[in-house]
C-alpha cells in the first residue's frame, strides 16, 4: 500500500510540475511602453520619421466599424551606427473612423525556440494619416535573436484582433 501511495504522490507532483512548466512558457508578460523607452532593456528611442529596410513582412488591418485602415511593418537600419530593428505603424489618411485606435508593438527574443520574448509597447495612434515607430533593438548574428512586429485596430464596437509579422 505504501508503494502505491508513493507512486500516486510522485505522479501528482509530476503533473503539478508539468502544469507549472506549461503555464510558465506563455511568452511575454503584460508590457507597457515604459518597459522599453528611454534606453530601458537595451532599446533605443528613434524618431517616428525614421525609415529603414523592410524585413520579416508587413500587413494591413481593416476595422469595419468605424471603417479604419492601418498598416504595420518591421524595418531594420542603422541607428547611431548600430544595426537595429523596429516596428512601424501608419494609419490611413482618408480611411480612419472616429473613436478608432491602432496599436503596434515589437517582440524581441533571444530564445531559439521563440517561447519567451520581451514585448516593447504597445504604442497607440488615434489620428488619421499618422506614423509611429517602436523603439529600436540591436540586431545580431546569433540564430536565437529574432524580432516580430504586431498590431491591432480597436474601435467602440470591435477589434481586428492581433496580427503579427513572421519572426525575423
mmCIF file with all atom_site columns, C-alpha atoms in Angstrom:
data_model
loop_
_atom_site.group_PDB
_atom_site.id
_atom_site.type_symbol
_atom_site.label_atom_id
_atom_site.label_alt_id
_atom_site.label_comp_id
_atom_site.label_asym_id
_atom_site.label_entity_id
_atom_site.label_seq_id
_atom_site.pdbx_PDB_ins_code
_atom_site.Cartn_x
_atom_site.Cartn_y
_atom_site.Cartn_z
_atom_site.occupancy
_atom_site.B_iso_or_equiv
_atom_site.pdbx_formal_charge
_atom_site.auth_seq_id
_atom_site.auth_comp_id
_atom_site.auth_asym_id
_atom_site.auth_atom_id
_atom_site.pdbx_PDB_model_num
ATOM 1   C CA . UNK A 1 1   ? 0.000   0.000  0.000   1.00 0.00 ? 1   UNK A CA 1
ATOM 2   C CA . UNK A 1 2   ? 2.886   2.359  0.825   1.00 0.00 ? 2   UNK A CA 1
ATOM 3   C CA . UNK A 1 3   ? 4.370   1.831  -2.661  1.00 0.00 ? 3   UNK A CA 1
ATOM 4   C CA . UNK A 1 4   ? 1.041   2.690  -4.310  1.00 0.00 ? 4   UNK A CA 1
ATOM 5   C CA . UNK A 1 5   ? 0.790   5.929  -2.290  1.00 0.00 ? 5   UNK A CA 1
ATOM 6   C CA . UNK A 1 6   ? 4.366   6.799  -3.251  1.00 0.00 ? 6   UNK A CA 1
ATOM 7   C CA . UNK A 1 7   ? 3.595   6.196  -6.948  1.00 0.00 ? 7   UNK A CA 1
ATOM 8   C CA . UNK A 1 8   ? 0.485   8.416  -6.746  1.00 0.00 ? 8   UNK A CA 1
ATOM 9   C CA . UNK A 1 9   ? 2.410   11.108 -4.838  1.00 0.00 ? 9   UNK A CA 1
ATOM 10  C CA . UNK A 1 10  ? 5.219   11.130 -7.387  1.00 0.00 ? 10  UNK A CA 1
ATOM 11  C CA . UNK A 1 11  ? 2.677   11.138 -10.246 1.00 0.00 ? 11  UNK A CA 1
ATOM 12  C CA . UNK A 1 12  ? 0.727   14.028 -8.726  1.00 0.00 ? 12  UNK A CA 1
ATOM 13  C CA . UNK A 1 13  ? 3.922   16.011 -8.175  1.00 0.00 ? 13  UNK A CA 1
ATOM 14  C CA . UNK A 1 14  ? 4.991   15.389 -11.781 1.00 0.00 ? 14  UNK A CA 1
ATOM 15  C CA . UNK A 1 15  ? 1.599   16.566 -13.081 1.00 0.00 ? 15  UNK A CA 1
ATOM 16  C CA . UNK A 1 16  ? 1.751   19.711 -10.951 1.00 0.00 ? 16  UNK A CA 1
ATOM 17  C CA . UNK A 1 17  ? 5.303   20.445 -12.076 1.00 0.00 ? 17  UNK A CA 1
ATOM 18  C CA . UNK A 1 18  ? 4.372   19.842 -15.721 1.00 0.00 ? 18  UNK A CA 1
ATOM 19  C CA . UNK A 1 19  ? 1.386   22.178 -15.450 1.00 0.00 ? 19  UNK A CA 1
ATOM 20  C CA . UNK A 1 20  ? 3.620   24.842 -13.946 1.00 0.00 ? 20  UNK A CA 1
ATOM 21  C CA . UNK A 1 21  ? 6.152   24.484 -16.751 1.00 0.00 ? 21  UNK A CA 1
ATOM 22  C CA . UNK A 1 22  ? 3.468   24.804 -19.406 1.00 0.00 ? 22  UNK A CA 1
ATOM 23  C CA . UNK A 1 23  ? 1.979   27.856 -17.694 1.00 0.00 ? 23  UNK A CA 1
ATOM 24  C CA . UNK A 1 24  ? 5.436   29.365 -17.294 1.00 0.00 ? 24  UNK A CA 1
ATOM 25  C CA . UNK A 1 25  ? 6.215   29.377 -21.028 1.00 0.00 ? 25  UNK A CA 1
ATOM 26  C CA . UNK A 1 26  ? 3.394   31.618 -22.135 1.00 0.00 ? 26  UNK A CA 1
ATOM 27  C CA . UNK A 1 27  ? 5.624   34.218 -23.817 1.00 0.00 ? 27  UNK A CA 1
ATOM 28  C CA . UNK A 1 28  ? 5.731   37.841 -22.795 1.00 0.00 ? 28  UNK A CA 1
ATOM 29  C CA . UNK A 1 29  ? 4.263   39.194 -19.617 1.00 0.00 ? 29  UNK A CA 1
ATOM 30  C CA . UNK A 1 30  ? 1.982   42.210 -19.801 1.00 0.00 ? 30  UNK A CA 1
ATOM 31  C CA . UNK A 1 31  ? 4.061   45.069 -21.148 1.00 0.00 ? 31  UNK A CA 1
ATOM 32  C CA . UNK A 1 32  ? 3.818   48.825 -21.270 1.00 0.00 ? 32  UNK A CA 1
ATOM 33  C CA . UNK A 1 33  ? 5.640   51.441 -23.350 1.00 0.00 ? 33  UNK A CA 1
ATOM 34  C CA . UNK A 1 34  ? 7.669   52.437 -20.278 1.00 0.00 ? 34  UNK A CA 1
ATOM 35  C CA . UNK A 1 35  ? 9.302   48.996 -20.330 1.00 0.00 ? 35  UNK A CA 1
ATOM 36  C CA . UNK A 1 36  ? 11.358  49.922 -23.404 1.00 0.00 ? 36  UNK A CA 1
ATOM 37  C CA . UNK A 1 37  ? 11.641  53.720 -23.768 1.00 0.00 ? 37  UNK A CA 1
ATOM 38  C CA . UNK A 1 38  ? 14.475  55.967 -22.625 1.00 0.00 ? 38  UNK A CA 1
ATOM 39  C CA . UNK A 1 39  ? 17.022  53.168 -23.101 1.00 0.00 ? 39  UNK A CA 1
ATOM 40  C CA . UNK A 1 40  ? 15.223  50.602 -20.930 1.00 0.00 ? 40  UNK A CA 1
ATOM 41  C CA . UNK A 1 41  ? 16.092  46.923 -21.525 1.00 0.00 ? 41  UNK A CA 1
ATOM 42  C CA . UNK A 1 42  ? 18.532  47.702 -24.354 1.00 0.00 ? 42  UNK A CA 1
ATOM 43  C CA . UNK A 1 43  ? 16.030  49.555 -26.585 1.00 0.00 ? 43  UNK A CA 1
ATOM 44  C CA . UNK A 1 44  ? 16.869  52.869 -28.278 1.00 0.00 ? 44  UNK A CA 1
ATOM 45  C CA . UNK A 1 45  ? 14.307  55.627 -28.889 1.00 0.00 ? 45  UNK A CA 1
ATOM 46  C CA . UNK A 1 46  ? 14.061  56.646 -32.543 1.00 0.00 ? 46  UNK A CA 1
ATOM 47  C CA . UNK A 1 47  ? 12.095  59.356 -34.377 1.00 0.00 ? 47  UNK A CA 1
ATOM 48  C CA . UNK A 1 48  ? 8.744   58.331 -35.873 1.00 0.00 ? 48  UNK A CA 1
ATOM 49  C CA . UNK A 1 49  ? 10.039  59.532 -39.248 1.00 0.00 ? 49  UNK A CA 1
ATOM 50  C CA . UNK A 1 50  ? 12.924  57.001 -39.347 1.00 0.00 ? 50  UNK A CA 1
ATOM 51  C CA . UNK A 1 51  ? 12.673  54.614 -42.285 1.00 0.00 ? 51  UNK A CA 1
ATOM 52  C CA . UNK A 1 52  ? 14.733  51.526 -42.915 1.00 0.00 ? 52  UNK A CA 1
ATOM 53  C CA . UNK A 1 53  ? 14.684  48.371 -44.985 1.00 0.00 ? 53  UNK A CA 1
ATOM 54  C CA . UNK A 1 54  ? 11.542  46.248 -44.724 1.00 0.00 ? 54  UNK A CA 1
ATOM 55  C CA . UNK A 1 55  ? 12.163  42.752 -43.341 1.00 0.00 ? 55  UNK A CA 1
ATOM 56  C CA . UNK A 1 56  ? 10.045  39.988 -41.858 1.00 0.00 ? 56  UNK A CA 1
ATOM 57  C CA . UNK A 1 57  ? 6.875   41.054 -43.611 1.00 0.00 ? 57  UNK A CA 1
ATOM 58  C CA . UNK A 1 58  ? 4.166   43.628 -43.251 1.00 0.00 ? 58  UNK A CA 1
ATOM 59  C CA . UNK A 1 59  ? 0.406   43.719 -43.023 1.00 0.00 ? 59  UNK A CA 1
ATOM 60  C CA . UNK A 1 60  ? -2.740  45.782 -43.183 1.00 0.00 ? 60  UNK A CA 1
ATOM 61  C CA . UNK A 1 61  ? -5.613  45.815 -40.729 1.00 0.00 ? 61  UNK A CA 1
ATOM 62  C CA . UNK A 1 62  ? -9.185  46.822 -41.575 1.00 0.00 ? 62  UNK A CA 1
ATOM 63  C CA . UNK A 1 63  ? -11.718 47.609 -38.861 1.00 0.00 ? 63  UNK A CA 1
ATOM 64  C CA . UNK A 1 64  ? -15.318 47.540 -40.131 1.00 0.00 ? 64  UNK A CA 1
ATOM 65  C CA . UNK A 1 65  ? -16.986 49.892 -37.651 1.00 0.00 ? 65  UNK A CA 1
ATOM 66  C CA . UNK A 1 66  ? -15.850 52.617 -37.709 1.00 0.00 ? 66  UNK A CA 1
ATOM 67  C CA . UNK A 1 67  ? -14.145 51.907 -41.035 1.00 0.00 ? 67  UNK A CA 1
ATOM 68  C CA . UNK A 1 68  ? -10.428 52.292 -40.291 1.00 0.00 ? 68  UNK A CA 1
ATOM 69  C CA . UNK A 1 69  ? -7.318  51.045 -42.080 1.00 0.00 ? 69  UNK A CA 1
ATOM 70  C CA . UNK A 1 70  ? -3.775  50.814 -40.699 1.00 0.00 ? 70  UNK A CA 1
ATOM 71  C CA . UNK A 1 71  ? -0.589  49.157 -41.923 1.00 0.00 ? 71  UNK A CA 1
ATOM 72  C CA . UNK A 1 72  ? 2.349   47.771 -39.954 1.00 0.00 ? 72  UNK A CA 1
ATOM 73  C CA . UNK A 1 73  ? 5.834   46.559 -40.832 1.00 0.00 ? 73  UNK A CA 1
ATOM 74  C CA . UNK A 1 74  ? 9.185   45.565 -39.421 1.00 0.00 ? 74  UNK A CA 1
ATOM 75  C CA . UNK A 1 75  ? 12.235  47.528 -40.527 1.00 0.00 ? 75  UNK A CA 1
ATOM 76  C CA . UNK A 1 76  ? 15.982  47.448 -39.957 1.00 0.00 ? 76  UNK A CA 1
ATOM 77  C CA . UNK A 1 77  ? 18.645  50.043 -40.444 1.00 0.00 ? 77  UNK A CA 1
ATOM 78  C CA . UNK A 1 78  ? 21.446  51.976 -38.820 1.00 0.00 ? 78  UNK A CA 1
ATOM 79  C CA . UNK A 1 79  ? 20.682  53.795 -35.573 1.00 0.00 ? 79  UNK A CA 1
ATOM 80  C CA . UNK A 1 80  ? 23.651  55.598 -34.058 1.00 0.00 ? 80  UNK A CA 1
ATOM 81  C CA . UNK A 1 81  ? 25.994  53.454 -36.142 1.00 0.00 ? 81  UNK A CA 1
ATOM 82  C CA . UNK A 1 82  ? 24.448  50.143 -34.974 1.00 0.00 ? 82  UNK A CA 1
ATOM 83  C CA . UNK A 1 83  ? 22.259  47.749 -36.944 1.00 0.00 ? 83  UNK A CA 1
ATOM 84  C CA . UNK A 1 84  ? 18.827  47.721 -35.291 1.00 0.00 ? 84  UNK A CA 1
ATOM 85  C CA . UNK A 1 85  ? 15.265  46.573 -35.900 1.00 0.00 ? 85  UNK A CA 1
ATOM 86  C CA . UNK A 1 86  ? 11.973  48.357 -35.110 1.00 0.00 ? 86  UNK A CA 1
ATOM 87  C CA . UNK A 1 87  ? 8.260   48.365 -35.830 1.00 0.00 ? 87  UNK A CA 1
ATOM 88  C CA . UNK A 1 88  ? 6.279   50.923 -37.845 1.00 0.00 ? 88  UNK A CA 1
ATOM 89  C CA . UNK A 1 89  ? 2.529   51.611 -37.826 1.00 0.00 ? 89  UNK A CA 1
ATOM 90  C CA . UNK A 1 90  ? 0.736   54.005 -40.188 1.00 0.00 ? 90  UNK A CA 1
ATOM 91  C CA . UNK A 1 91  ? -2.930  54.993 -40.093 1.00 0.00 ? 91  UNK A CA 1
ATOM 92  C CA . UNK A 1 92  ? -4.674  55.618 -43.418 1.00 0.00 ? 92  UNK A CA 1
ATOM 93  C CA . UNK A 1 93  ? -5.083  59.353 -44.134 1.00 0.00 ? 93  UNK A CA 1
ATOM 94  C CA . UNK A 1 94  ? -8.554  59.009 -45.715 1.00 0.00 ? 94  UNK A CA 1
ATOM 95  C CA . UNK A 1 95  ? -9.986  55.873 -44.091 1.00 0.00 ? 95  UNK A CA 1
ATOM 96  C CA . UNK A 1 96  ? -9.900  56.409 -40.352 1.00 0.00 ? 96  UNK A CA 1
ATOM 97  C CA . UNK A 1 97  ? -13.030 56.410 -38.221 1.00 0.00 ? 97  UNK A CA 1
ATOM 98  C CA . UNK A 1 98  ? -13.816 58.453 -35.142 1.00 0.00 ? 98  UNK A CA 1
ATOM 99  C CA . UNK A 1 99  ? -13.031 56.530 -31.964 1.00 0.00 ? 99  UNK A CA 1
ATOM 100 C CA . UNK A 1 100 ? -10.602 54.105 -33.626 1.00 0.00 ? 100 UNK A CA 1
ATOM 101 C CA . UNK A 1 101 ? -7.215  53.323 -32.054 1.00 0.00 ? 101 UNK A CA 1
ATOM 102 C CA . UNK A 1 102 ? -4.311  51.467 -33.686 1.00 0.00 ? 102 UNK A CA 1
ATOM 103 C CA . UNK A 1 103 ? -1.679  49.744 -31.523 1.00 0.00 ? 103 UNK A CA 1
ATOM 104 C CA . UNK A 1 104 ? 1.773   48.483 -32.508 1.00 0.00 ? 104 UNK A CA 1
ATOM 105 C CA . UNK A 1 105 ? 4.451   46.667 -30.530 1.00 0.00 ? 105 UNK A CA 1
ATOM 106 C CA . UNK A 1 106 ? 7.628   44.729 -31.187 1.00 0.00 ? 106 UNK A CA 1
ATOM 107 C CA . UNK A 1 107 ? 8.589   41.404 -29.664 1.00 0.00 ? 107 UNK A CA 1
ATOM 108 C CA . UNK A 1 108 ? 12.287  40.528 -29.295 1.00 0.00 ? 108 UNK A CA 1
ATOM 109 C CA . UNK A 1 109 ? 13.543  37.076 -28.368 1.00 0.00 ? 109 UNK A CA 1
ATOM 110 C CA . UNK A 1 110 ? 16.891  35.517 -27.620 1.00 0.00 ? 110 UNK A CA 1
ATOM 111 C CA . UNK A 1 111 ? 15.225  32.092 -27.287 1.00 0.00 ? 111 UNK A CA 1
ATOM 112 C CA . UNK A 1 112 ? 15.946  29.838 -30.269 1.00 0.00 ? 112 UNK A CA 1
ATOM 113 C CA . UNK A 1 113 ? 12.511  28.221 -29.740 1.00 0.00 ? 113 UNK A CA 1
ATOM 114 C CA . UNK A 1 114 ? 10.772  31.634 -29.533 1.00 0.00 ? 114 UNK A CA 1
ATOM 115 C CA . UNK A 1 115 ? 8.791   30.695 -26.421 1.00 0.00 ? 115 UNK A CA 1
ATOM 116 C CA . UNK A 1 116 ? 9.915   33.715 -24.379 1.00 0.00 ? 116 UNK A CA 1
ATOM 117 C CA . UNK A 1 117 ? 10.308  37.285 -25.532 1.00 0.00 ? 117 UNK A CA 1
ATOM 118 C CA . UNK A 1 118 ? 10.422  40.930 -24.465 1.00 0.00 ? 118 UNK A CA 1
ATOM 119 C CA . UNK A 1 119 ? 7.443   42.979 -25.620 1.00 0.00 ? 119 UNK A CA 1
ATOM 120 C CA . UNK A 1 120 ? 8.105   46.635 -26.417 1.00 0.00 ? 120 UNK A CA 1
ATOM 121 C CA . UNK A 1 121 ? 4.829   48.540 -26.428 1.00 0.00 ? 121 UNK A CA 1
ATOM 122 C CA . UNK A 1 122 ? 2.023   48.829 -27.301 1.00 0.00 ? 122 UNK A CA 1
ATOM 123 C CA . UNK A 1 123 ? 2.241   52.314 -28.781 1.00 0.00 ? 123 UNK A CA 1
ATOM 124 C CA . UNK A 1 124 ? -1.017  53.869 -29.995 1.00 0.00 ? 124 UNK A CA 1
ATOM 125 C CA . UNK A 1 125 ? -2.366  56.207 -32.675 1.00 0.00 ? 125 UNK A CA 1
ATOM 126 C CA . UNK A 1 126 ? -5.872  57.648 -32.798 1.00 0.00 ? 126 UNK A CA 1
ATOM 127 C CA . UNK A 1 127 ? -5.488  60.094 -35.718 1.00 0.00 ? 127 UNK A CA 1
ATOM 128 C CA . UNK A 1 128 ? -5.736  59.562 -39.487 1.00 0.00 ? 128 UNK A CA 1
ATOM 129 C CA . UNK A 1 129 ? -2.590  59.776 -41.595 1.00 0.00 ? 129 UNK A CA 1
ATOM 130 C CA . UNK A 1 130 ? -0.061  59.414 -38.767 1.00 0.00 ? 130 UNK A CA 1
ATOM 131 C CA . UNK A 1 131 ? 3.004   57.219 -38.393 1.00 0.00 ? 131 UNK A CA 1
ATOM 132 C CA . UNK A 1 132 ? 4.623   55.841 -35.246 1.00 0.00 ? 132 UNK A CA 1
ATOM 133 C CA . UNK A 1 133 ? 7.654   53.653 -34.595 1.00 0.00 ? 133 UNK A CA 1
ATOM 134 C CA . UNK A 1 134 ? 8.575   51.405 -31.710 1.00 0.00 ? 134 UNK A CA 1
ATOM 135 C CA . UNK A 1 135 ? 11.966  51.902 -30.083 1.00 0.00 ? 135 UNK A CA 1
ATOM 136 C CA . UNK A 1 136 ? 14.732  50.019 -31.908 1.00 0.00 ? 136 UNK A CA 1
ATOM 137 C CA . UNK A 1 137 ? 16.670  46.988 -30.667 1.00 0.00 ? 137 UNK A CA 1
ATOM 138 C CA . UNK A 1 138 ? 20.106  45.764 -31.843 1.00 0.00 ? 138 UNK A CA 1
ATOM 139 C CA . UNK A 1 139 ? 20.166  43.016 -34.444 1.00 0.00 ? 139 UNK A CA 1
ATOM 140 C CA . UNK A 1 140 ? 22.573  40.118 -34.008 1.00 0.00 ? 140 UNK A CA 1
ATOM 141 C CA . UNK A 1 141 ? 24.210  37.331 -35.983 1.00 0.00 ? 141 UNK A CA 1
ATOM 142 C CA . UNK A 1 142 ? 23.005  34.924 -33.295 1.00 0.00 ? 142 UNK A CA 1
ATOM 143 C CA . UNK A 1 143 ? 20.403  32.417 -34.536 1.00 0.00 ? 143 UNK A CA 1
ATOM 144 C CA . UNK A 1 144 ? 18.481  32.897 -31.299 1.00 0.00 ? 144 UNK A CA 1
ATOM 145 C CA . UNK A 1 145 ? 17.892  36.682 -31.728 1.00 0.00 ? 145 UNK A CA 1
ATOM 146 C CA . UNK A 1 146 ? 14.633  37.359 -33.567 1.00 0.00 ? 146 UNK A CA 1
ATOM 147 C CA . UNK A 1 147 ? 12.079  40.145 -33.933 1.00 0.00 ? 147 UNK A CA 1
ATOM 148 C CA . UNK A 1 148 ? 8.436   40.421 -34.917 1.00 0.00 ? 148 UNK A CA 1
ATOM 149 C CA . UNK A 1 149 ? 6.019   43.338 -35.083 1.00 0.00 ? 149 UNK A CA 1
ATOM 150 C CA . UNK A 1 150 ? 2.380   43.019 -34.026 1.00 0.00 ? 150 UNK A CA 1
ATOM 151 C CA . UNK A 1 151 ? -0.567  45.371 -34.403 1.00 0.00 ? 151 UNK A CA 1
ATOM 152 C CA . UNK A 1 152 ? -4.294  45.718 -33.864 1.00 0.00 ? 152 UNK A CA 1
ATOM 153 C CA . UNK A 1 153 ? -7.019  48.274 -34.532 1.00 0.00 ? 153 UNK A CA 1
ATOM 154 C CA . UNK A 1 154 ? -9.767  48.766 -31.975 1.00 0.00 ? 154 UNK A CA 1
ATOM 155 C CA . UNK A 1 155 ? -12.972 50.773 -32.051 1.00 0.00 ? 155 UNK A CA 1
ATOM 156 C CA . UNK A 1 156 ? -16.007 51.313 -29.872 1.00 0.00 ? 156 UNK A CA 1
ATOM 157 C CA . UNK A 1 157 ? -17.744 48.300 -31.417 1.00 0.00 ? 157 UNK A CA 1
ATOM 158 C CA . UNK A 1 158 ? -14.954 45.829 -32.082 1.00 0.00 ? 158 UNK A CA 1
ATOM 159 C CA . UNK A 1 159 ? -11.383 44.910 -32.872 1.00 0.00 ? 159 UNK A CA 1
ATOM 160 C CA . UNK A 1 160 ? -9.387  43.482 -35.752 1.00 0.00 ? 160 UNK A CA 1
ATOM 161 C CA . UNK A 1 161 ? -7.633  41.151 -33.362 1.00 0.00 ? 161 UNK A CA 1
ATOM 162 C CA . UNK A 1 162 ? -3.846  40.901 -33.259 1.00 0.00 ? 162 UNK A CA 1
ATOM 163 C CA . UNK A 1 163 ? -1.799  40.347 -36.385 1.00 0.00 ? 163 UNK A CA 1
ATOM 164 C CA . UNK A 1 164 ? 2.000   39.847 -36.418 1.00 0.00 ? 164 UNK A CA 1
ATOM 165 C CA . UNK A 1 165 ? 4.807   39.647 -38.944 1.00 0.00 ? 165 UNK A CA 1
ATOM 166 C CA . UNK A 1 166 ? 6.793   36.453 -39.058 1.00 0.00 ? 166 UNK A CA 1
ATOM 167 C CA . UNK A 1 167 ? 9.814   36.186 -36.760 1.00 0.00 ? 167 UNK A CA 1
ATOM 168 C CA . UNK A 1 168 ? 12.887  37.658 -38.426 1.00 0.00 ? 168 UNK A CA 1
#
